[in-house]
Amino acid sequence: MTKLSRTVRAVLIGGTLISLPTLSAAQEDILRPPGEDVQVPAEAEAAARLLAFVSEIDESADLQANGAIFEVEDVQLRLVFDLNADRMRVMTPVAPVSEITPDELFRLMQANFDSALDARYAIAQDAVWSTFIHPLSSLTTEDFASGIAQAVNLVKTYGSSYSSGALVFGEGDSADEQRRLVDELIEKGREI
């Protein structure tokens, strides 16, 4: 197992740059295999890291055998992972499907192309969801923190910019929407 970085990580959530806690040396030791001859599957190692990280983000997180329920910026998230499939998912409901107009559904699909980035809008169980999905074994702590932030941002920007963060992938339609929103915010800032 490689040593986990103890540097402070910052991510953009809801337009605010926040620092996420990192694992302590003691937590790293717990995650390290007890002997050099013991091989821990990468998926199990990653799952243990995710649960430790979630408990640092939200001390009252509900840790479970295959994931956790936790909160970031008043958004309740659910983490689920499957060691056998080597997959993990962070998700949170955004809105009931019954409230979505055809124009909004079209806008969600545009956002999935260029402004949702690593997180995505999805529809399941009569709800629109914000999701971040990734292979478990190759997921880094930085990827996980970024995925959480992006999923939270998709909830917070639903109905406005539909953005997971400050970036917009080129060649899509959301850049104009992002620019319009940024211009509005800059103009409001001048009024202060």
mmCIF file of C-alpha atoms in Angstrom:
data_model
loop_
_atom_site.group_PDB
_atom_site.id
_atom_site.type_symbol
_atom_site.label_atom_id
_atom_site.label_comp_id
_atom_site.label_asym_id
_atom_site.label_seq_id
_atom_site.Cartn_x
_atom_site.Cartn_y
_atom_site.Cartn_z
ATOM 1 C CA MET A 1 0.000 0.000 0.000
ATOM 2 C CA THR A 2 1.382 3.374 -0.863
ATOM 3 C CA LYS A 3 1.563 5.978 1.835
ATOM 4 C CA LEU A 4 -1.472 8.276 1.758
ATOM 5 C CA SER A 5 -0.682 11.935 1.327
ATOM 6 C CA ARG A 6 -1.096 14.096 4.424
ATOM 7 C CA THR A 7 -1.291 17.331 2.478
ATOM 8 C CA VAL A 8 -4.373 19.475 2.837
ATOM 9 C CA ARG A 9 -6.719 19.081 -0.088
ATOM 10 C CA ALA A 10 -8.979 21.864 -1.267
ATOM 11 C CA VAL A 11 -12.036 21.428 -3.448
ATOM 12 C CA LEU A 12 -14.684 23.728 -4.832
ATOM 13 C CA ILE A 13 -18.091 23.059 -3.300
ATOM 14 C CA GLY A 14 -20.993 25.360 -3.975
ATOM 15 C CA GLY A 15 -18.630 28.028 -5.257
ATOM 16 C CA THR A 16 -16.626 27.959 -2.019
ATOM 17 C CA LEU A 17 -13.092 26.595 -1.782
ATOM 18 C CA ILE A 18 -12.942 24.315 1.282
ATOM 19 C CA SER A 19 -10.226 22.148 2.749
ATOM 20 C CA LEU A 20 -11.049 18.503 3.261
ATOM 21 C CA PRO A 21 -9.433 16.640 6.147
ATOM 22 C CA THR A 22 -6.804 14.043 5.394
ATOM 23 C CA LEU A 23 -6.009 10.780 7.097
ATOM 24 C CA SER A 24 -3.738 10.805 10.122
ATOM 25 C CA ALA A 25 -0.697 8.569 10.453
ATOM 26 C CA ALA A 26 -2.686 6.351 12.854
ATOM 27 C CA GLN A 27 -5.483 5.931 10.310
ATOM 28 C CA GLU A 28 -2.945 5.098 7.616
ATOM 29 C CA ASP A 29 -1.430 2.435 9.900
ATOM 30 C CA ILE A 30 -4.877 0.865 10.384
ATOM 31 C CA LEU A 31 -5.306 0.640 6.618
ATOM 32 C CA ARG A 32 -1.809 -0.792 6.061
ATOM 33 C CA PRO A 33 -1.668 -4.607 5.858
ATOM 34 C CA PRO A 34 -0.362 -6.201 9.092
ATOM 35 C CA GLY A 35 2.537 -7.988 7.356
ATOM 36 C CA GLU A 36 4.500 -7.633 4.172
ATOM 37 C CA ASP A 37 3.490 -11.142 3.063
ATOM 38 C CA VAL A 38 -0.231 -10.331 3.348
ATOM 39 C CA GLN A 39 -1.761 -9.206 0.066
ATOM 40 C CA VAL A 40 -4.820 -7.005 0.411
ATOM 41 C CA PRO A 41 -6.821 -6.659 -2.808
ATOM 42 C CA ALA A 42 -6.694 -3.142 -4.226
ATOM 43 C CA GLU A 43 -10.502 -2.968 -4.086
ATOM 44 C CA ALA A 44 -10.584 -3.734 -0.342
ATOM 45 C CA GLU A 45 -7.789 -1.257 0.321
ATOM 46 C CA ALA A 46 -9.631 1.445 -1.627
ATOM 47 C CA ALA A 47 -12.923 0.721 0.167
ATOM 48 C CA ALA A 48 -11.238 1.025 3.578
ATOM 49 C CA ARG A 49 -9.672 4.332 2.492
ATOM 50 C CA LEU A 50 -13.054 5.637 1.310
ATOM 51 C CA LEU A 51 -14.772 4.774 4.589
ATOM 52 C CA ALA A 52 -11.979 6.389 6.612
ATOM 53 C CA PHE A 53 -12.151 9.486 4.427
ATOM 54 C CA VAL A 54 -15.952 9.707 4.712
ATOM 55 C CA SER A 55 -15.724 9.493 8.503
ATOM 56 C CA GLU A 56 -13.255 12.392 8.437
ATOM 57 C CA ILE A 57 -15.564 14.485 6.248
ATOM 58 C CA ASP A 58 -18.635 13.778 8.394
ATOM 59 C CA GLU A 59 -18.050 12.528 11.931
ATOM 60 C CA SER A 60 -21.675 11.383 12.133
ATOM 61 C CA ALA A 61 -21.512 9.391 8.894
ATOM 62 C CA ASP A 62 -23.410 6.105 8.910
ATOM 63 C CA LEU A 63 -20.708 3.626 7.834
ATOM 64 C CA GLN A 64 -21.994 0.353 6.415
ATOM 65 C CA ALA A 65 -20.448 -2.855 5.095
ATOM 66 C CA ASN A 66 -20.746 -1.733 1.481
ATOM 67 C CA GLY A 67 -20.712 2.070 1.812
ATOM 68 C CA ALA A 68 -21.894 4.981 3.890
ATOM 69 C CA ILE A 69 -24.446 7.750 4.216
ATOM 70 C CA PHE A 70 -22.882 11.127 4.948
ATOM 71 C CA GLU A 71 -23.368 14.864 4.517
ATOM 72 C CA VAL A 72 -21.388 17.605 2.802
ATOM 73 C CA GLU A 73 -22.665 21.200 2.792
ATOM 74 C CA ASP A 74 -26.156 20.089 3.899
ATOM 75 C CA VAL A 75 -26.388 17.606 1.005
ATOM 76 C CA GLN A 76 -26.910 13.997 2.076
ATOM 77 C CA LEU A 77 -24.846 11.590 -0.024
ATOM 78 C CA ARG A 78 -24.797 7.824 -0.262
ATOM 79 C CA LEU A 79 -21.606 5.933 -1.054
ATOM 80 C CA VAL A 80 -21.955 2.343 -2.263
ATOM 81 C CA PHE A 81 -19.236 0.029 -3.496
ATOM 82 C CA ASP A 82 -18.983 -3.509 -4.800
ATOM 83 C CA LEU A 83 -15.584 -5.152 -4.292
ATOM 84 C CA ASN A 84 -16.335 -7.952 -6.768
ATOM 85 C CA ALA A 85 -17.320 -5.533 -9.532
ATOM 86 C CA ASP A 86 -14.528 -3.077 -8.609
ATOM 87 C CA ARG A 87 -16.983 -0.146 -8.738
ATOM 88 C CA MET A 88 -18.076 2.643 -6.438
ATOM 89 C CA ARG A 89 -20.787 5.256 -6.658
ATOM 90 C CA VAL A 90 -21.600 8.444 -4.747
ATOM 91 C CA MET A 91 -25.153 9.600 -5.316
ATOM 92 C CA THR A 92 -27.830 11.929 -4.025
ATOM 93 C CA PRO A 93 -31.362 12.680 -5.202
ATOM 94 C CA VAL A 94 -31.867 16.078 -6.842
ATOM 95 C CA ALA A 95 -35.553 16.308 -7.824
ATOM 96 C CA PRO A 96 -38.594 14.159 -8.582
ATOM 97 C CA VAL A 97 -38.823 13.111 -12.226
ATOM 98 C CA SER A 98 -42.438 14.323 -12.274
ATOM 99 C CA GLU A 99 -41.185 17.916 -11.885
ATOM 100 C CA ILE A 100 -38.883 17.847 -14.936
ATOM 101 C CA THR A 101 -40.018 19.520 -18.122
ATOM 102 C CA PRO A 102 -38.779 18.332 -21.532
ATOM 103 C CA ASP A 103 -36.643 21.505 -21.751
ATOM 104 C CA GLU A 104 -35.034 20.743 -18.371
ATOM 105 C CA LEU A 105 -34.339 17.154 -19.410
ATOM 106 C CA PHE A 106 -32.690 18.484 -22.574
ATOM 107 C CA ARG A 107 -30.585 20.852 -20.427
ATOM 108 C CA LEU A 108 -29.522 17.958 -18.153
ATOM 109 C CA MET A 109 -28.257 16.056 -21.172
ATOM 110 C CA GLN A 110 -26.318 19.126 -22.354
ATOM 111 C CA ALA A 111 -24.755 19.444 -18.899
ATOM 112 C CA ASN A 112 -23.762 15.769 -18.900
ATOM 113 C CA PHE A 113 -21.814 16.483 -22.086
ATOM 114 C CA ASP A 114 -19.855 19.533 -20.961
ATOM 115 C CA SER A 115 -20.440 20.998 -17.497
ATOM 116 C CA ALA A 116 -21.141 18.002 -15.264
ATOM 117 C CA LEU A 117 -17.575 16.707 -15.871
ATOM 118 C CA ASP A 118 -16.900 13.592 -13.730
ATOM 119 C CA ALA A 119 -20.270 13.685 -11.980
ATOM 120 C CA ARG A 120 -23.470 13.099 -13.930
ATOM 121 C CA TYR A 121 -27.183 13.629 -13.743
ATOM 122 C CA ALA A 122 -29.108 10.358 -13.950
ATOM 123 C CA ILE A 123 -32.696 9.183 -13.638
ATOM 124 C CA ALA A 124 -33.723 6.173 -11.531
ATOM 125 C CA GLN A 125 -36.490 5.308 -9.091
ATOM 126 C CA ASP A 126 -38.635 8.283 -10.209
ATOM 127 C CA ALA A 127 -35.917 10.786 -9.280
ATOM 128 C CA VAL A 128 -33.136 12.803 -10.877
ATOM 129 C CA TRP A 129 -29.843 11.943 -9.189
ATOM 130 C CA SER A 130 -26.433 13.498 -9.003
ATOM 131 C CA THR A 131 -23.887 10.668 -9.299
ATOM 132 C CA PHE A 132 -20.158 10.086 -9.360
ATOM 133 C CA ILE A 133 -19.130 6.612 -10.539
ATOM 134 C CA HIS A 134 -15.578 5.253 -10.685
ATOM 135 C CA PRO A 135 -13.604 1.981 -10.622
ATOM 136 C CA LEU A 136 -12.835 1.283 -6.980
ATOM 137 C CA SER A 137 -9.268 -0.031 -7.212
ATOM 138 C CA SER A 138 -7.903 2.931 -9.178
ATOM 139 C CA LEU A 139 -9.763 5.638 -7.236
ATOM 140 C CA THR A 140 -7.408 8.067 -5.523
ATOM 141 C CA THR A 141 -8.319 10.150 -2.498
ATOM 142 C CA GLU A 142 -8.087 13.237 -4.707
ATOM 143 C CA ASP A 143 -10.471 11.701 -7.272
ATOM 144 C CA PHE A 144 -12.906 10.787 -4.504
ATOM 145 C CA ALA A 145 -12.822 14.278 -2.962
ATOM 146 C CA SER A 146 -13.298 15.832 -6.389
ATOM 147 C CA GLY A 147 -16.164 13.453 -7.196
ATOM 148 C CA ILE A 148 -17.940 14.310 -3.946
ATOM 149 C CA ALA A 149 -17.521 18.039 -4.595
ATOM 150 C CA GLN A 150 -18.795 17.656 -8.161
ATOM 151 C CA ALA A 151 -21.846 15.653 -7.049
ATOM 152 C CA VAL A 152 -22.669 18.293 -4.431
ATOM 153 C CA ASN A 153 -22.194 21.091 -6.966
ATOM 154 C CA LEU A 154 -24.587 19.395 -9.404
ATOM 155 C CA VAL A 155 -27.257 19.484 -6.685
ATOM 156 C CA LYS A 156 -26.556 23.103 -5.828
ATOM 157 C CA THR A 157 -26.491 24.271 -9.469
ATOM 158 C CA TYR A 158 -29.531 22.285 -10.614
ATOM 159 C CA GLY A 159 -31.907 24.729 -12.273
ATOM 160 C CA SER A 160 -29.195 27.323 -12.956
ATOM 161 C CA SER A 161 -25.761 26.463 -14.418
ATOM 162 C CA TYR A 162 -26.020 22.652 -14.076
ATOM 163 C CA SER A 163 -22.300 22.615 -13.336
ATOM 164 C CA SER A 164 -20.155 20.345 -11.212
ATOM 165 C CA GLY A 165 -17.558 23.070 -10.735
ATOM 166 C CA ALA A 166 -15.731 25.953 -12.320
ATOM 167 C CA LEU A 167 -14.764 24.201 -15.571
ATOM 168 C CA VAL A 168 -16.760 23.581 -18.727
ATOM 169 C CA PHE A 169 -15.526 21.128 -21.346
ATOM 170 C CA GLY A 170 -15.297 22.836 -24.731
ATOM 171 C CA GLU A 171 -17.485 22.151 -27.750
ATOM 172 C CA GLY A 172 -20.694 21.903 -25.710
ATOM 173 C CA ASP A 173 -23.578 24.267 -25.097
ATOM 174 C CA SER A 174 -23.035 24.925 -21.387
ATOM 175 C CA ALA A 175 -20.096 27.308 -21.804
ATOM 176 C CA ASP A 176 -22.451 30.089 -22.915
ATOM 177 C CA GLU A 177 -24.703 29.376 -19.929
ATOM 178 C CA GLN A 178 -21.689 29.381 -17.582
ATOM 179 C CA ARG A 179 -20.391 32.654 -19.055
ATOM 180 C CA ARG A 180 -23.804 34.268 -18.647
ATOM 181 C CA LEU A 181 -23.954 33.210 -14.996
ATOM 182 C CA VAL A 182 -20.377 34.330 -14.315
ATOM 183 C CA ASP A 183 -21.074 37.682 -15.988
ATOM 184 C CA GLU A 184 -24.177 38.129 -13.831
ATOM 185 C CA LEU A 185 -22.222 37.346 -10.683
ATOM 186 C CA ILE A 186 -19.406 39.716 -11.661
ATOM 187 C CA GLU A 187 -21.944 42.457 -12.315
ATOM 188 C CA LYS A 188 -23.556 41.863 -8.925
ATOM 189 C CA GLY A 189 -20.094 41.996 -7.366
ATOM 190 C CA ARG A 190 -19.530 45.439 -8.844
ATOM 191 C CA GLU A 191 -22.656 46.649 -7.081
ATOM 192 C CA ILE A 192 -21.169 45.845 -3.666
#
